PDB file of C-alpha atoms and ligand atoms in Angstrom:
ATOM      1  CA  UNK A  20     106.032  -8.504  26.381  1.00 94.00           C
ATOM      2  CA  UNK A  21     102.370  -7.805  25.844  1.00 97.00           C
ATOM      3  CA  UNK A  22      99.681  -5.858  27.714  1.00 98.00           C
ATOM      4  CA  UNK A  23      96.076  -6.049  26.509  1.00 98.00           C
ATOM      5  CA  UNK A  24      94.400  -3.937  29.209  1.00 98.00           C
ATOM      6  CA  UNK A  25      95.452  -0.311  29.818  1.00 98.00           C
ATOM      7  CA  UNK A  26      93.866   3.085  30.416  1.00 98.00           C
ATOM      8  CA  UNK A  27      94.873   6.662  29.510  1.00 98.00           C
ATOM      9  CA  UNK A  28      93.629   9.993  30.783  1.00 97.00           C
ATOM     10  CA  UNK A  29      90.912   9.884  28.115  1.00 97.00           C
ATOM     11  CA  UNK A  30      89.106   7.641  30.630  1.00 97.00           C
ATOM     12  CA  UNK A  31      90.266   7.174  34.211  1.00 96.00           C
ATOM     13  CA  UNK A  32      93.996   6.625  33.775  1.00 97.00           C
ATOM     14  CA  UNK A  33      96.563   9.363  34.297  1.00 97.00           C
ATOM     15  CA  UNK A  34      98.885   9.016  31.287  1.00 98.00           C
ATOM     16  CA  UNK A  35      98.411  10.807  28.001  1.00 98.00           C
ATOM     17  CA  UNK A  36      98.068   8.519  24.962  1.00 98.00           C
ATOM     18  CA  UNK A  37     101.628   9.333  23.801  1.00 98.00           C
ATOM     19  CA  UNK A  38     102.928   9.111  27.354  1.00 98.00           C
ATOM     20  CA  UNK A  39     101.499   5.619  27.753  1.00 98.00           C
ATOM     21  CA  UNK A  40     103.098   4.455  24.493  1.00 98.00           C
ATOM     22  CA  UNK A  41     106.433   5.894  25.626  1.00 98.00           C
ATOM     23  CA  UNK A  42     106.134   3.990  28.904  1.00 98.00           C
ATOM     24  CA  UNK A  43     105.290   0.848  26.932  1.00 98.00           C
ATOM     25  CA  UNK A  44     108.432   1.369  24.847  1.00 98.00           C
ATOM     26  CA  UNK A  45     110.571   1.959  27.936  1.00 98.00           C
ATOM     27  CA  UNK A  46     109.113  -1.196  29.519  1.00 97.00           C
ATOM     28  CA  UNK A  47     109.935  -3.283  26.452  1.00 97.00           C
ATOM     29  CA  UNK A  48     106.365  -3.980  25.373  1.00 97.00           C
ATOM     30  CA  UNK A  49     105.984  -5.054  21.760  1.00 97.00           C
ATOM     31  CA  UNK A  50     102.177  -5.057  21.757  1.00 98.00           C
ATOM     32  CA  UNK A  51      99.782  -2.939  23.779  1.00 98.00           C
ATOM     33  CA  UNK A  52      96.009  -2.533  23.682  1.00 98.00           C
ATOM     34  CA  UNK A  53      94.528   0.703  24.985  1.00 98.00           C
ATOM     35  CA  UNK A  54      91.162  -0.171  26.510  1.00 98.00           C
ATOM     36  CA  UNK A  55      89.746   3.049  27.892  1.00 98.00           C
ATOM     37  CA  UNK A  56      86.240   2.947  29.335  1.00 97.00           C
ATOM     38  CA  UNK A  57      83.658   3.752  26.630  1.00 95.00           C
ATOM     39  CA  UNK A  58      85.959   5.603  24.248  1.00 96.00           C
ATOM     40  CA  UNK A  59      88.544   5.112  21.459  1.00 97.00           C
ATOM     41  CA  UNK A  60      89.682   8.716  21.814  1.00 96.00           C
ATOM     42  CA  UNK A  61      93.254   7.853  22.820  1.00 98.00           C
ATOM     43  CA  UNK A  62      93.897   5.794  19.718  1.00 97.00           C
ATOM     44  CA  UNK A  63      94.551   8.526  17.168  1.00 96.00           C
ATOM     45  CA  UNK A  64      97.404  10.143  19.116  1.00 98.00           C
ATOM     46  CA  UNK A  65      98.693   6.846  20.520  1.00 98.00           C
ATOM     47  CA  UNK A  66      98.716   5.306  17.043  1.00 98.00           C
ATOM     48  CA  UNK A  67     101.111   7.954  15.741  1.00 98.00           C
ATOM     49  CA  UNK A  68     103.562   7.464  18.626  1.00 98.00           C
ATOM     50  CA  UNK A  69     103.294   3.664  18.443  1.00 98.00           C
ATOM     51  CA  UNK A  70     104.170   3.715  14.726  1.00 98.00           C
ATOM     52  CA  UNK A  71     107.210   5.929  15.452  1.00 98.00           C
ATOM     53  CA  UNK A  72     108.431   3.597  18.186  1.00 98.00           C
ATOM     54  CA  UNK A  73     107.630   0.331  16.393  1.00 98.00           C
ATOM     55  CA  UNK A  74     105.018  -0.859  18.862  1.00 98.00           C
ATOM     56  CA  UNK A  75     101.888  -2.722  17.826  1.00 98.00           C
ATOM     57  CA  UNK A  76      98.869  -0.821  19.157  1.00 98.00           C
ATOM     58  CA  UNK A  77      95.650  -2.828  19.321  1.00 98.00           C
ATOM     59  CA  UNK A  78      92.341  -1.014  19.242  1.00 98.00           C
ATOM     60  CA  UNK A  79      90.312  -1.812  22.314  1.00 98.00           C
ATOM     61  CA  UNK A  80      87.682  -0.487  24.665  1.00 98.00           C
ATOM     62  CA  UNK A  81      86.233  -1.522  28.044  1.00 98.00           C
ATOM     63  CA  UNK A  82      82.458  -1.406  28.284  1.00 96.00           C
ATOM     64  CA  UNK A  83      80.406  -1.413  31.471  1.00 95.00           C
ATOM     65  CA  UNK A  84      77.558  -3.888  31.257  1.00 96.00           C
ATOM     66  CA  UNK A  85      75.131  -5.374  33.694  1.00 94.00           C
ATOM     67  CA  UNK A  86      74.083  -8.891  34.591  1.00 93.00           C
ATOM     68  CA  UNK A  87      72.238 -10.248  37.606  1.00 87.00           C
ATOM     69  CA  UNK A  88      72.216  -6.787  39.124  1.00 85.00           C
ATOM     70  CA  UNK A  89      76.019  -6.585  39.147  1.00 87.00           C
ATOM     71  CA  UNK A  90      78.411  -4.531  37.090  1.00 90.00           C
ATOM     72  CA  UNK A  91      80.300  -6.599  34.503  1.00 96.00           C
ATOM     73  CA  UNK A  92      83.189  -5.202  32.462  1.00 97.00           C
ATOM     74  CA  UNK A  93      83.547  -6.375  28.902  1.00 98.00           C
ATOM     75  CA  UNK A  94      86.675  -5.785  26.829  1.00 98.00           C
ATOM     76  CA  UNK A  95      86.392  -5.554  23.069  1.00 98.00           C
ATOM     77  CA  UNK A  96      89.261  -5.706  20.574  1.00 98.00           C
ATOM     78  CA  UNK A  97      89.738  -5.031  16.886  1.00 98.00           C
ATOM     79  CA  UNK A  98      93.048  -6.658  15.999  1.00 97.00           C
ATOM     80  CA  UNK A  99      92.949  -6.377  12.232  1.00 94.00           C
ATOM     81  CA  UNK A 100      90.319  -3.943  10.991  1.00 92.00           C
ATOM     82  CA  UNK A 101      88.778  -0.909  12.700  1.00 91.00           C
ATOM     83  CA  UNK A 102      85.244  -1.168  14.131  1.00 93.00           C
ATOM     84  CA  UNK A 103      82.319  -0.345  11.891  1.00 92.00           C
ATOM     85  CA  UNK A 104      80.793   3.125  12.428  1.00 92.00           C
ATOM     86  CA  UNK A 105      77.728   1.646  14.131  1.00 94.00           C
ATOM     87  CA  UNK A 106      79.901   0.719  17.073  1.00 96.00           C
ATOM     88  CA  UNK A 107      81.078   4.278  17.645  1.00 95.00           C
ATOM     89  CA  UNK A 108      77.463   5.424  17.500  1.00 95.00           C
ATOM     90  CA  UNK A 109      76.658   2.839  20.170  1.00 96.00           C
ATOM     91  CA  UNK A 110      79.558   4.072  22.330  1.00 95.00           C
ATOM     92  CA  UNK A 111      78.169   7.618  22.094  1.00 94.00           C
ATOM     93  CA  UNK A 112      74.965   6.249  23.581  1.00 93.00           C
ATOM     94  CA  UNK A 113      76.957   4.763  26.469  1.00 93.00           C
ATOM     95  CA  UNK A 114      78.487   8.182  27.088  1.00 92.00           C
ATOM     96  CA  UNK A 115      74.981   9.603  27.402  1.00 92.00           C
ATOM     97  CA  UNK A 116      74.075   7.022  30.056  1.00 92.00           C
ATOM     98  CA  UNK A 117      77.329   7.794  31.831  1.00 94.00           C
ATOM     99  CA  UNK A 118      76.627  11.545  31.928  1.00 94.00           C
ATOM    100  CA  UNK A 119      73.184  10.864  33.318  1.00 95.00           C
ATOM    101  CA  UNK A 120      74.665   8.509  35.945  1.00 96.00           C
ATOM    102  CA  UNK A 121      77.217  11.149  36.906  1.00 97.00           C
ATOM    103  CA  UNK A 122      74.473  13.744  37.364  1.00 97.00           C
ATOM    104  CA  UNK A 123      72.592  11.379  39.686  1.00 97.00           C
ATOM    105  CA  UNK A 124      75.808  10.434  41.487  1.00 98.00           C
ATOM    106  CA  UNK A 125      76.525  14.085  42.345  1.00 98.00           C
ATOM    107  CA  UNK A 126      72.932  14.451  43.483  1.00 97.00           C
ATOM    108  CA  UNK A 127      73.168  11.357  45.692  1.00 98.00           C
ATOM    109  CA  UNK A 128      76.409  12.565  47.286  1.00 98.00           C
ATOM    110  CA  UNK A 129      74.774  15.907  48.041  1.00 98.00           C
ATOM    111  CA  UNK A 130      71.965  13.912  49.639  1.00 97.00           C
ATOM    112  CA  UNK A 131      74.635  12.407  51.908  1.00 97.00           C
ATOM    113  CA  UNK A 132      75.611  15.916  52.955  1.00 96.00           C
ATOM    114  CA  UNK A 133      78.648  16.341  50.718  1.00 97.00           C
ATOM    115  CA  UNK A 134      78.742  19.624  48.825  1.00 97.00           C
ATOM    116  CA  UNK A 135      79.780  18.492  45.351  1.00 97.00           C
ATOM    117  CA  UNK A 136      78.902  19.625  41.839  1.00 97.00           C
ATOM    118  CA  UNK A 137      79.056  17.460  38.727  1.00 97.00           C
ATOM    119  CA  UNK A 138      81.263  20.106  37.108  1.00 97.00           C
ATOM    120  CA  UNK A 139      83.962  19.544  39.745  1.00 97.00           C
ATOM    121  CA  UNK A 140      84.341  15.897  38.744  1.00 97.00           C
ATOM    122  CA  UNK A 141      83.991  16.691  35.042  1.00 96.00           C
ATOM    123  CA  UNK A 142      86.817  19.209  35.313  1.00 96.00           C
ATOM    124  CA  UNK A 143      89.169  16.314  36.178  1.00 96.00           C
ATOM    125  CA  UNK A 144      88.067  14.061  33.328  1.00 93.00           C
ATOM    126  CA  UNK A 145      88.575  14.383  29.603  1.00 94.00           C
ATOM    127  CA  UNK A 146      86.477  12.299  27.210  1.00 92.00           C
ATOM    128  CA  UNK A 147      84.774  10.467  30.020  1.00 94.00           C
ATOM    129  CA  UNK A 148      84.176  11.311  33.651  1.00 96.00           C
ATOM    130  CA  UNK A 149      84.156   8.301  35.913  1.00 96.00           C
ATOM    131  CA  UNK A 150      83.893   7.452  39.556  1.00 97.00           C
ATOM    132  CA  UNK A 151      87.674   7.795  39.904  1.00 96.00           C
ATOM    133  CA  UNK A 152      87.253  11.514  39.201  1.00 97.00           C
ATOM    134  CA  UNK A 153      84.537  11.741  41.844  1.00 98.00           C
ATOM    135  CA  UNK A 154      86.918   9.948  44.221  1.00 97.00           C
ATOM    136  CA  UNK A 155      89.555  12.602  43.555  1.00 97.00           C
ATOM    137  CA  UNK A 156      87.079  15.374  44.368  1.00 98.00           C
ATOM    138  CA  UNK A 157      86.106  13.578  47.598  1.00 98.00           C
ATOM    139  CA  UNK A 158      89.789  13.407  48.540  1.00 97.00           C
ATOM    140  CA  UNK A 159      90.316  17.099  47.727  1.00 97.00           C
ATOM    141  CA  UNK A 160      87.379  17.974  49.967  1.00 98.00           C
ATOM    142  CA  UNK A 161      88.742  15.866  52.807  1.00 97.00           C
ATOM    143  CA  UNK A 162      86.080  13.137  52.733  1.00 98.00           C
ATOM    144  CA  UNK A 163      88.593  10.379  51.994  1.00 97.00           C
ATOM    145  CA  UNK A 164      92.349   9.890  52.163  1.00 97.00           C
ATOM    146  CA  UNK A 165      92.694   7.586  49.157  1.00 96.00           C
ATOM    147  CA  UNK A 166      90.864   6.474  46.057  1.00 95.00           C
ATOM    148  CA  UNK A 167      90.072   3.117  47.622  1.00 95.00           C
ATOM    149  CA  UNK A 168      88.729   4.767  50.785  1.00 97.00           C
ATOM    150  CA  UNK A 169      86.483   6.974  48.634  1.00 98.00           C
ATOM    151  CA  UNK A 170      85.123   3.866  46.912  1.00 97.00           C
ATOM    152  CA  UNK A 171      84.656   1.918  50.133  1.00 97.00           C
ATOM    153  CA  UNK A 172      82.968   4.751  51.990  1.00 97.00           C
ATOM    154  CA  UNK A 173      80.989   6.503  49.276  1.00 98.00           C
ATOM    155  CA  UNK A 174      80.888   5.384  45.661  1.00 97.00           C
ATOM    156  CA  UNK A 175      81.797   1.679  45.446  1.00 96.00           C
ATOM    157  CA  UNK A 176      79.154  -0.832  44.402  1.00 92.00           C
ATOM    158  CA  UNK A 177      78.257  -1.617  48.003  1.00 92.00           C
ATOM    159  CA  UNK A 178      78.608   1.928  49.398  1.00 96.00           C
ATOM    160  CA  UNK A 179      75.766   4.337  50.225  1.00 96.00           C
ATOM    161  CA  UNK A 180      76.514   6.798  47.413  1.00 96.00           C
ATOM    162  CA  UNK A 181      76.480   4.208  44.651  1.00 96.00           C
ATOM    163  CA  UNK A 182      74.105   4.792  41.767  1.00 94.00           C
ATOM    164  CA  UNK A 183      73.720   2.417  38.850  1.00 90.00           C
ATOM    165  CA  UNK A 184      74.326   3.252  35.238  1.00 88.00           C
ATOM    166  CA  UNK A 185      71.832   2.309  32.574  1.00 89.00           C
ATOM    167  CA  UNK A 186      74.251  -0.253  31.238  1.00 91.00           C
ATOM    168  CA  UNK A 187      73.361  -2.800  28.565  1.00 95.00           C
ATOM    169  CA  UNK A 188      72.943  -6.395  29.639  1.00 96.00           C
ATOM    170  CA  UNK A 189      76.198  -8.325  29.142  1.00 97.00           C
ATOM    171  CA  UNK A 190      74.924 -10.706  26.416  1.00 97.00           C
ATOM    172  CA  UNK A 191      73.507  -7.745  24.474  1.00 97.00           C
ATOM    173  CA  UNK A 192      76.909  -6.018  24.559  1.00 98.00           C
ATOM    174  CA  UNK A 193      78.698  -9.244  23.571  1.00 98.00           C
ATOM    175  CA  UNK A 194      76.441  -9.569  20.541  1.00 97.00           C
ATOM    176  CA  UNK A 195      76.929  -5.903  19.630  1.00 97.00           C
ATOM    177  CA  UNK A 196      80.713  -6.275  19.649  1.00 97.00           C
ATOM    178  CA  UNK A 197      80.475  -9.365  17.434  1.00 97.00           C
ATOM    179  CA  UNK A 198      78.127  -7.633  15.005  1.00 96.00           C
ATOM    180  CA  UNK A 199      80.635  -4.791  14.767  1.00 96.00           C
ATOM    181  CA  UNK A 200      83.545  -7.089  13.978  1.00 96.00           C
ATOM    182  CA  UNK A 201      85.163  -7.089  17.414  1.00 97.00           C
ATOM    183  CA  UNK A 202      86.456  -9.787  19.751  1.00 98.00           C
ATOM    184  CA  UNK A 203      84.578  -9.684  23.089  1.00 98.00           C
ATOM    185  CA  UNK A 204      86.576 -10.738  26.151  1.00 98.00           C
ATOM    186  CA  UNK A 205      85.195 -10.945  29.684  1.00 98.00           C
ATOM    187  CA  UNK A 206      87.343  -8.637  31.859  1.00 98.00           C
ATOM    188  CA  UNK A 207      88.752  -9.555  35.304  1.00 98.00           C
ATOM    189  CA  UNK A 208      86.160 -12.295  36.041  1.00 96.00           C
ATOM    190  CA  UNK A 209      87.273 -12.382  39.668  1.00 95.00           C
ATOM    191  CA  UNK A 210      85.579  -9.007  40.134  1.00 93.00           C
ATOM    192  CA  UNK A 211      82.184 -10.493  39.292  1.00 91.00           C
ATOM    193  CA  UNK A 212      82.255 -11.379  42.966  1.00 87.00           C
ATOM    194  CA  UNK A 213      80.339 -14.597  42.333  1.00 86.00           C
ATOM    195  CA  UNK A 214      81.317 -16.704  45.320  1.00 85.00           C
ATOM    196  CA  UNK A 215      79.598 -19.845  44.105  1.00 90.00           C
ATOM    197  CA  UNK A 216      81.755 -21.374  41.345  1.00 88.00           C
ATOM    198  CA  UNK A 217      78.697 -22.985  39.748  1.00 92.00           C
ATOM    199  CA  UNK A 218      76.939 -19.633  39.475  1.00 92.00           C
ATOM    200  CA  UNK A 219      80.078 -18.096  38.035  1.00 93.00           C
ATOM    201  CA  UNK A 220      80.445 -20.859  35.494  1.00 94.00           C
ATOM    202  CA  UNK A 221      76.780 -20.648  34.490  1.00 95.00           C
ATOM    203  CA  UNK A 222      77.263 -16.934  33.939  1.00 96.00           C
ATOM    204  CA  UNK A 223      80.293 -17.501  31.702  1.00 96.00           C
ATOM    205  CA  UNK A 224      78.403 -20.200  29.789  1.00 97.00           C
ATOM    206  CA  UNK A 225      75.591 -17.731  29.108  1.00 96.00           C
ATOM    207  CA  UNK A 226      78.070 -15.249  27.674  1.00 97.00           C
ATOM    208  CA  UNK A 227      79.629 -17.952  25.491  1.00 98.00           C
ATOM    209  CA  UNK A 228      76.172 -18.687  24.107  1.00 97.00           C
ATOM    210  CA  UNK A 229      75.823 -14.963  23.354  1.00 97.00           C
ATOM    211  CA  UNK A 230      79.100 -14.998  21.411  1.00 98.00           C
ATOM    212  CA  UNK A 231      81.881 -14.340  23.928  1.00 98.00           C
ATOM    213  CA  UNK A 232      85.288 -15.255  22.440  1.00 98.00           C
ATOM    214  CA  UNK A 233      87.793 -14.726  25.221  1.00 98.00           C
ATOM    215  CA  UNK A 234      88.397 -14.671  28.970  1.00 98.00           C
ATOM    216  CA  UNK A 235      90.844 -12.405  30.802  1.00 98.00           C
ATOM    217  CA  UNK A 236      92.888 -15.097  32.510  1.00 98.00           C
ATOM    218  CA  UNK A 237      95.715 -12.815  33.657  1.00 98.00           C
ATOM    219  CA  UNK A 238      94.900  -9.585  35.472  1.00 98.00           C
ATOM    220  CA  UNK A 239      96.424  -7.645  38.365  1.00 98.00           C
ATOM    221  CA  UNK A 240      93.570  -8.812  40.610  1.00 97.00           C
ATOM    222  CA  UNK A 241      94.114 -12.500  39.768  1.00 97.00           C
ATOM    223  CA  UNK A 242      96.256 -14.577  42.100  1.00 96.00           C
ATOM    224  CA  UNK A 243      97.635 -18.001  41.134  1.00 96.00           C
ATOM    225  CA  UNK A 244      94.412 -19.778  42.054  1.00 95.00           C
ATOM    226  CA  UNK A 245      92.225 -17.396  40.055  1.00 95.00           C
ATOM    227  CA  UNK A 246      94.539 -17.646  37.075  1.00 97.00           C
ATOM    228  CA  UNK A 247      94.378 -21.445  37.016  1.00 97.00           C
ATOM    229  CA  UNK A 248      90.639 -21.477  37.545  1.00 95.00           C
ATOM    230  CA  UNK A 249      89.945 -19.098  34.665  1.00 97.00           C
ATOM    231  CA  UNK A 250      92.429 -20.772  32.395  1.00 97.00           C
ATOM    232  CA  UNK A 251      90.687 -24.099  32.925  1.00 97.00           C
ATOM    233  CA  UNK A 252      87.304 -22.487  32.455  1.00 97.00           C
ATOM    234  CA  UNK A 253      88.394 -20.824  29.205  1.00 97.00           C
ATOM    235  CA  UNK A 254      89.634 -24.179  27.975  1.00 97.00           C
ATOM    236  CA  UNK A 255      86.331 -25.917  28.802  1.00 97.00           C
ATOM    237  CA  UNK A 256      84.386 -23.413  26.712  1.00 97.00           C
ATOM    238  CA  UNK A 257      86.868 -22.970  23.861  1.00 97.00           C
ATOM    239  CA  UNK A 258      87.538 -19.355  24.847  1.00 98.00           C
ATOM    240  CA  UNK A 259      90.804 -17.679  23.920  1.00 98.00           C
ATOM    241  CA  UNK A 260      93.034 -16.647  26.821  1.00 98.00           C
ATOM    242  CA  UNK A 261      93.627 -12.944  27.311  1.00 98.00           C
ATOM    243  CA  UNK A 262      95.478 -10.846  29.833  1.00 98.00           C
ATOM    244  CA  UNK A 263      96.566  -7.399  30.855  1.00 98.00           C
ATOM    245  CA  UNK A 264      97.611  -5.291  33.800  1.00 98.00           C
ATOM    246  CA  UNK A 265      94.635  -2.870  33.836  1.00 98.00           C
ATOM    247  CA  UNK A 266      97.224  -0.105  34.186  1.00 98.00           C
ATOM    248  CA  UNK A 267      95.697   3.229  35.275  1.00 98.00           C
ATOM    249  CA  UNK A 268      98.904   5.196  35.952  1.00 97.00           C
ATOM    250  CA  UNK A 269      99.381   7.152  39.168  1.00 95.00           C
ATOM    251  CA  UNK A 270      95.958   6.431  40.672  1.00 92.00           C
ATOM    252  CA  UNK A 271      96.925   2.761  41.081  1.00 93.00           C
ATOM    253  CA  UNK A 272     100.718   3.062  41.378  1.00 94.00           C
ATOM    254  CA  UNK A 273     101.257  -0.486  42.591  1.00 96.00           C
ATOM    255  CA  UNK A 274     100.044  -1.820  39.220  1.00 98.00           C
ATOM    256  CA  UNK A 275     102.819  -1.901  36.622  1.00 98.00           C
ATOM    257  CA  UNK A 276     102.397  -1.636  32.906  1.00 98.00           C
ATOM    258  CA  UNK A 277     103.011  -5.027  31.277  1.00 98.00           C
ATOM    259  CA  UNK A 278     103.560  -6.936  34.515  1.00 98.00           C
ATOM    260  CA  UNK A 279     100.647  -6.107  36.832  1.00 98.00           C
ATOM    261  CA  UNK A 280     100.940  -6.522  40.575  1.00 97.00           C
ATOM    262  CA  UNK A 281     104.319  -7.965  41.632  1.00 97.00           C
ATOM    263  CA  UNK A 282     104.693  -9.545  38.199  1.00 97.00           C
ATOM    264  CA  UNK A 283     101.440 -11.498  38.251  1.00 97.00           C
ATOM    265  CA  UNK A 284     100.717 -10.604  34.607  1.00 98.00           C
ATOM    266  CA  UNK A 285     102.977 -12.182  31.944  1.00 97.00           C
ATOM    267  CA  UNK A 286     100.993 -12.486  28.725  1.00 98.00           C
ATOM    268  CA  UNK A 287     102.539 -14.783  26.097  1.00 97.00           C
ATOM    269  CA  UNK A 288     102.576 -13.431  22.553  1.00 96.00           C
ATOM    270  CA  UNK A 289     100.850 -16.658  21.409  1.00 97.00           C
ATOM    271  CA  UNK A 290      97.717 -15.494  23.212  1.00 98.00           C
ATOM    272  CA  UNK A 291      97.640 -12.386  21.015  1.00 98.00           C
ATOM    273  CA  UNK A 292      98.168 -14.500  17.909  1.00 97.00           C
ATOM    274  CA  UNK A 293      95.146 -16.640  18.755  1.00 97.00           C
ATOM    275  CA  UNK A 294      92.950 -13.637  19.632  1.00 98.00           C
ATOM    276  CA  UNK A 295      93.982 -11.918  16.384  1.00 97.00           C
ATOM    277  CA  UNK A 296      92.952 -14.947  14.365  1.00 97.00           C
ATOM    278  CA  UNK A 297      89.368 -14.995  15.674  1.00 94.00           C
TER     279      UNK A 297
HETATM  280  P1  AMP B 392      82.814   3.981  36.394  1.00 90.26           P
HETATM  281  O1  AMP B 392      82.982   3.334  35.052  1.00 90.26           O
HETATM  282  O2  AMP B 392      82.801   5.468  36.331  1.00 90.26           O
HETATM  283  O3  AMP B 392      81.626   3.430  37.145  1.00 90.26           O
HETATM  284  O4  AMP B 392      84.119   3.627  37.247  1.00 90.26           O
HETATM  285  C1  AMP B 392      84.663   2.340  37.247  1.00 90.26           C
HETATM  286  C2  AMP B 392      86.153   2.437  37.525  1.00 90.26           C
HETATM  287  O5  AMP B 392      86.343   2.835  38.859  1.00 90.26           O
HETATM  288  C3  AMP B 392      86.888   1.102  37.400  1.00 90.26           C
HETATM  289  O6  AMP B 392      87.281   0.841  36.103  1.00 90.26           O
HETATM  290  C4  AMP B 392      88.087   1.351  38.270  1.00 90.26           C
HETATM  291  O7  AMP B 392      89.052   2.078  37.573  1.00 90.26           O
HETATM  292  C5  AMP B 392      87.529   2.231  39.366  1.00 90.26           C
HETATM  293  N1  AMP B 392      87.174   1.471  40.582  1.00 90.26           N
HETATM  294  C6  AMP B 392      86.068   0.705  40.788  1.00 90.26           C
HETATM  295  N2  AMP B 392      86.057   0.204  42.048  1.00 90.26           N
HETATM  296  C7  AMP B 392      87.187   0.666  42.650  1.00 90.26           C
HETATM  297  C8  AMP B 392      87.755   0.498  43.962  1.00 90.26           C
HETATM  298  N3  AMP B 392      87.154  -0.219  44.908  1.00 90.26           N
HETATM  299  N4  AMP B 392      88.934   1.109  44.222  1.00 90.26           N
HETATM  300  C9  AMP B 392      89.544   1.862  43.277  1.00 90.26           C
HETATM  301  N5  AMP B 392      89.080   2.040  42.029  1.00 90.26           N
HETATM  302  C10 AMP B 392      87.901   1.454  41.707  1.00 90.26           C
HETATM  303 FE1   FE B 393      89.014   2.229  35.314  1.00 90.26          FE
HETATM  304 FE1   FE B 394      87.447  -3.022  34.523  1.00 90.26          FE
HETATM  305 ZN1   ZN B 395      90.135  -1.572  33.014  1.00 90.26          ZN
END
């Protein structure tokens, strides 16, 4: 079993790096990629535990980018060699944008009449503070009953408290990953929310022209129809297939490590072989 999309508490998951590797071992995973948002921080500790337990840990990261005014998540993997230093410098820059976004997010929520300080959300995060941490503060203050309610009512992309991050354009990020020796994979394409299949396909084509190498065909949010559609699309553009659960631990308990939502993620090891050879 393989899972190429997971988060630890270094971003917005709830498991420690070692804890996640132990869960992977208990689940029977042979290969796991940790793809925290904007940071590799989990990899040092996770790498030690993975070596002890005989699990292959793939270096990965999930980057927030922007295209056509929407948020687009890009996964990047280093299967064989670590990223060049320039990439980590670039990630530091992303963290700066994120901090600035978080400051404005707290401000916007106060504008909506919610007494909230940036420090309250930051206290729940480690390397990065994300909207999930803001959602937890909103729950603690009684403004929402669940993470998803907090997103729908306040901080989701179409909610009144949403503020944008100064994210790089998707093709710029794709190129950056390539320049730094990584394999860029478009994450959970279904979340692009592009209803018109021609628009969606044109968007993917643009990313291929920029250097995209893979498409996340299997993901917890992908039903059978989405899976077939993206598999066919990947094939048309010569993209490698990728897949993962997008495990976040206790904040999304219905999503299982290695198998996604009700077993809708089953990544064949051949997919990893192909991605590793790029
Ligand atoms: P950020 O990078 O801080 O803008 O936060 C993005 C993260 O928030 C995503 O990776 C998800 O983990 C989480 N997220 C986004 N939308 C939702 C939603 N509607 N419900 C629950 N979690 C969400
Ligand atoms: Fe997340
Ligand atoms: Fe994502
Ligand atoms: Zn993710």
